[in-house]
Amino acid sequence: MQLMRPSRRHFLVLSGMGLVLAGCSTTSVLAPTPTPGASDQTAAALPAVNKLRQSRGLAALTLDAPARKAAAVQAVRMAKAGEMKHLIGFGDDFGNRMKKSDVQLPVAENIASGQSSVDAAVTAWINSPKHLTNMLGPYKGLGVAMARAGDGRSYWAMVLSG
């Protein structure tokens, strides 16, 4: 899911429609408040994502506390629901979810499920054209988290922030 900096009206319309899925405060690099049930994988994912971006002549991303929090929240939501979806439940709203975590625009979210490691999740996103486009977008910050469902299945979320 990707959200660029549109007009306020455009943002509200897109948020209300649930946005098109793909597969403010200052940015902080401090660790986010831990989200119960989530494992912060940002530091482990960052080198691979930055290597990819640098191979394309793009600036490196940094650890971003709001993006890390948003990724953790989404990973836990998917694990609890047992579903890999950006929007879970009636009335779910990507824009509001990012705003609650204080994620700075523009913002994009990649999700995955079933990978056994952060490297496998990042590789899956690289091998998916829409997820790859997100990772090569105009972002500055990164958050990656994993949560496990009751059956042990892994749910991954990556949030890229402005």
Coordinates of C-alpha atoms in Angstrom, one line a residue:
M1 CA 0.0 0.0 0.0
Q2 CA 1.4 3.4 -0.9
L3 CA 0.3 6.9 0.1
M4 CA 1.9 10.0 -1.4
R5 CA 1.4 13.6 -0.2
P6 CA -1.9 14.5 -1.9
S7 CA -4.2 17.3 -1.0
R8 CA -6.2 16.9 2.2
R9 CA -9.4 16.2 0.3
H10 CA -7.6 13.6 -1.9
F11 CA -6.1 12.0 1.2
L12 CA -9.5 11.7 2.9
V13 CA -11.2 10.3 -0.3
L14 CA -8.4 7.8 -0.7
S15 CA -8.5 6.8 2.9
G16 CA -12.2 6.3 2.8
M17 CA -11.9 4.1 -0.2
G18 CA -9.4 1.9 1.5
L19 CA -6.7 3.0 -1.0
V20 CA -5.1 0.9 -3.7
L21 CA -3.2 -2.0 -2.2
A22 CA 0.0 -3.4 -3.5
G23 CA 1.0 -6.0 -2.3
C24 CA 3.7 16.5 11.6
S25 CA 6.3 15.1 13.9
T26 CA 10.0 14.9 13.3
T27 CA 11.5 11.5 12.4
S28 CA 13.0 9.7 15.3
V29 CA 15.6 6.9 15.1
L30 CA 15.1 5.8 18.7
A31 CA 13.6 2.4 19.4
P32 CA 9.8 2.4 19.5
T33 CA 7.8 1.3 22.5
P34 CA 7.7 -2.5 22.1
T35 CA 4.4 -3.9 20.8
P36 CA 3.5 -7.0 22.7
G37 CA 3.6 -10.0 20.4
A38 CA 5.8 -8.4 17.7
S39 CA 9.5 -8.8 17.0
D40 CA 11.2 -5.7 15.7
Q41 CA 13.3 -6.8 12.6
T42 CA 14.2 -3.4 11.3
A43 CA 17.9 -3.5 12.2
A44 CA 18.2 -6.9 10.5
A45 CA 16.3 -5.8 7.3
L46 CA 17.9 -2.4 6.9
P47 CA 21.3 -3.6 5.4
A48 CA 19.6 -5.6 2.6
V49 CA 17.1 -2.8 1.8
N50 CA 19.8 -0.2 1.7
K51 CA 22.0 -2.4 -0.5
L52 CA 19.1 -2.7 -2.9
R53 CA 18.5 1.1 -2.8
Q54 CA 22.1 2.0 -3.2
S55 CA 22.5 -0.4 -6.2
R56 CA 19.8 1.8 -7.9
G57 CA 21.5 5.1 -6.9
L58 CA 18.9 5.9 -4.1
A59 CA 19.6 7.2 -0.6
A60 CA 19.9 4.8 2.3
L61 CA 17.0 4.5 4.7
T62 CA 17.3 5.0 8.4
L63 CA 15.6 3.3 11.4
D64 CA 12.4 5.2 12.0
A65 CA 10.6 4.8 15.4
P66 CA 7.0 5.6 14.1
A67 CA 7.5 3.3 11.1
R68 CA 8.8 0.5 13.4
K69 CA 5.7 0.9 15.6
A70 CA 3.3 0.9 12.7
A71 CA 5.0 -2.3 11.3
A72 CA 4.8 -4.0 14.7
V73 CA 1.1 -3.1 15.0
Q74 CA 0.3 -4.4 11.6
A75 CA 2.2 -7.7 12.0
V76 CA 0.3 -8.3 15.3
R77 CA -3.0 -7.4 13.7
M78 CA -2.4 -9.9 10.9
A79 CA -1.2 -12.7 13.3
K80 CA -4.3 -12.2 15.5
A81 CA -6.6 -12.3 12.5
G82 CA -4.7 -15.2 10.8
E83 CA -4.8 -13.2 7.6
M84 CA -2.2 -11.5 5.4
K85 CA -4.2 -8.3 4.6
H86 CA -3.5 -4.6 4.7
L87 CA -7.1 -3.9 5.8
I88 CA -8.5 -6.1 8.5
G89 CA -12.2 -5.7 9.5
F90 CA -14.9 -3.3 8.7
G91 CA -13.9 0.3 8.8
D92 CA -10.1 -0.3 8.9
D93 CA -8.3 2.6 7.4
F94 CA -4.6 2.6 6.3
G95 CA -4.3 6.4 6.6
N96 CA -5.7 6.5 10.1
R97 CA -3.5 3.6 11.2
M98 CA -0.4 5.4 10.0
K99 CA -1.5 8.6 11.6
K100 CA -2.0 6.9 14.9
S101 CA 1.6 5.7 14.8
D102 CA 2.8 9.2 13.8
V103 CA 4.3 7.9 10.5
Q104 CA 5.4 10.8 8.3
L105 CA 4.2 11.0 4.7
P106 CA 4.8 9.7 2.1
V107 CA 4.2 6.2 3.4
A108 CA 4.0 2.7 2.0
E109 CA 3.4 -0.8 3.5
N110 CA 4.6 -4.2 2.4
I111 CA 3.2 -7.3 4.0
A112 CA 4.2 -11.0 3.8
S113 CA 3.4 -14.3 5.5
G114 CA 5.0 -17.6 6.0
Q115 CA 8.7 -16.6 5.6
S116 CA 11.1 -18.2 8.2
S117 CA 13.5 -15.3 8.4
V118 CA 13.8 -11.5 7.8
D119 CA 16.0 -12.3 4.8
A120 CA 13.4 -14.5 3.3
A121 CA 10.7 -11.8 3.8
V122 CA 12.9 -9.1 2.2
T123 CA 13.7 -11.4 -0.7
A124 CA 10.0 -12.1 -1.2
W125 CA 9.3 -8.3 -1.3
I126 CA 12.2 -7.7 -3.7
N127 CA 10.9 -10.5 -6.0
S128 CA 7.4 -8.9 -6.1
P129 CA 7.2 -5.9 -8.6
K130 CA 4.8 -3.8 -6.5
H131 CA 6.6 -4.4 -3.3
L132 CA 9.9 -3.7 -5.0
T133 CA 8.5 -0.4 -6.3
N134 CA 7.6 0.6 -2.7
M135 CA 11.1 -0.2 -1.4
L136 CA 12.6 2.0 -4.2
G137 CA 10.2 4.9 -3.5
P138 CA 10.9 8.4 -2.1
Y139 CA 11.2 7.3 1.5
K140 CA 13.7 8.0 4.3
G141 CA 12.7 5.7 7.1
L142 CA 12.0 2.0 7.7
G143 CA 10.3 -0.2 10.1
V144 CA 10.0 -4.0 9.8
A145 CA 8.3 -6.4 12.3
M146 CA 7.2 -10.0 12.5
A147 CA 4.5 -11.6 14.7
R148 CA 3.4 -15.2 15.0
A149 CA -0.1 -16.5 14.9
G150 CA -1.3 -19.2 17.4
D151 CA -0.5 -21.8 14.8
G152 CA 3.1 -20.5 14.5
R153 CA 2.7 -18.9 11.1
S154 CA 4.8 -15.7 10.7
Y155 CA 3.3 -12.4 9.6
W156 CA 5.6 -9.7 8.4
A157 CA 5.1 -5.9 7.9
M158 CA 7.4 -3.3 6.4
V159 CA 6.6 0.4 6.7
L160 CA 8.5 2.9 4.6
S161 CA 8.1 6.5 5.7
G162 CA 8.9 10.0 4.5

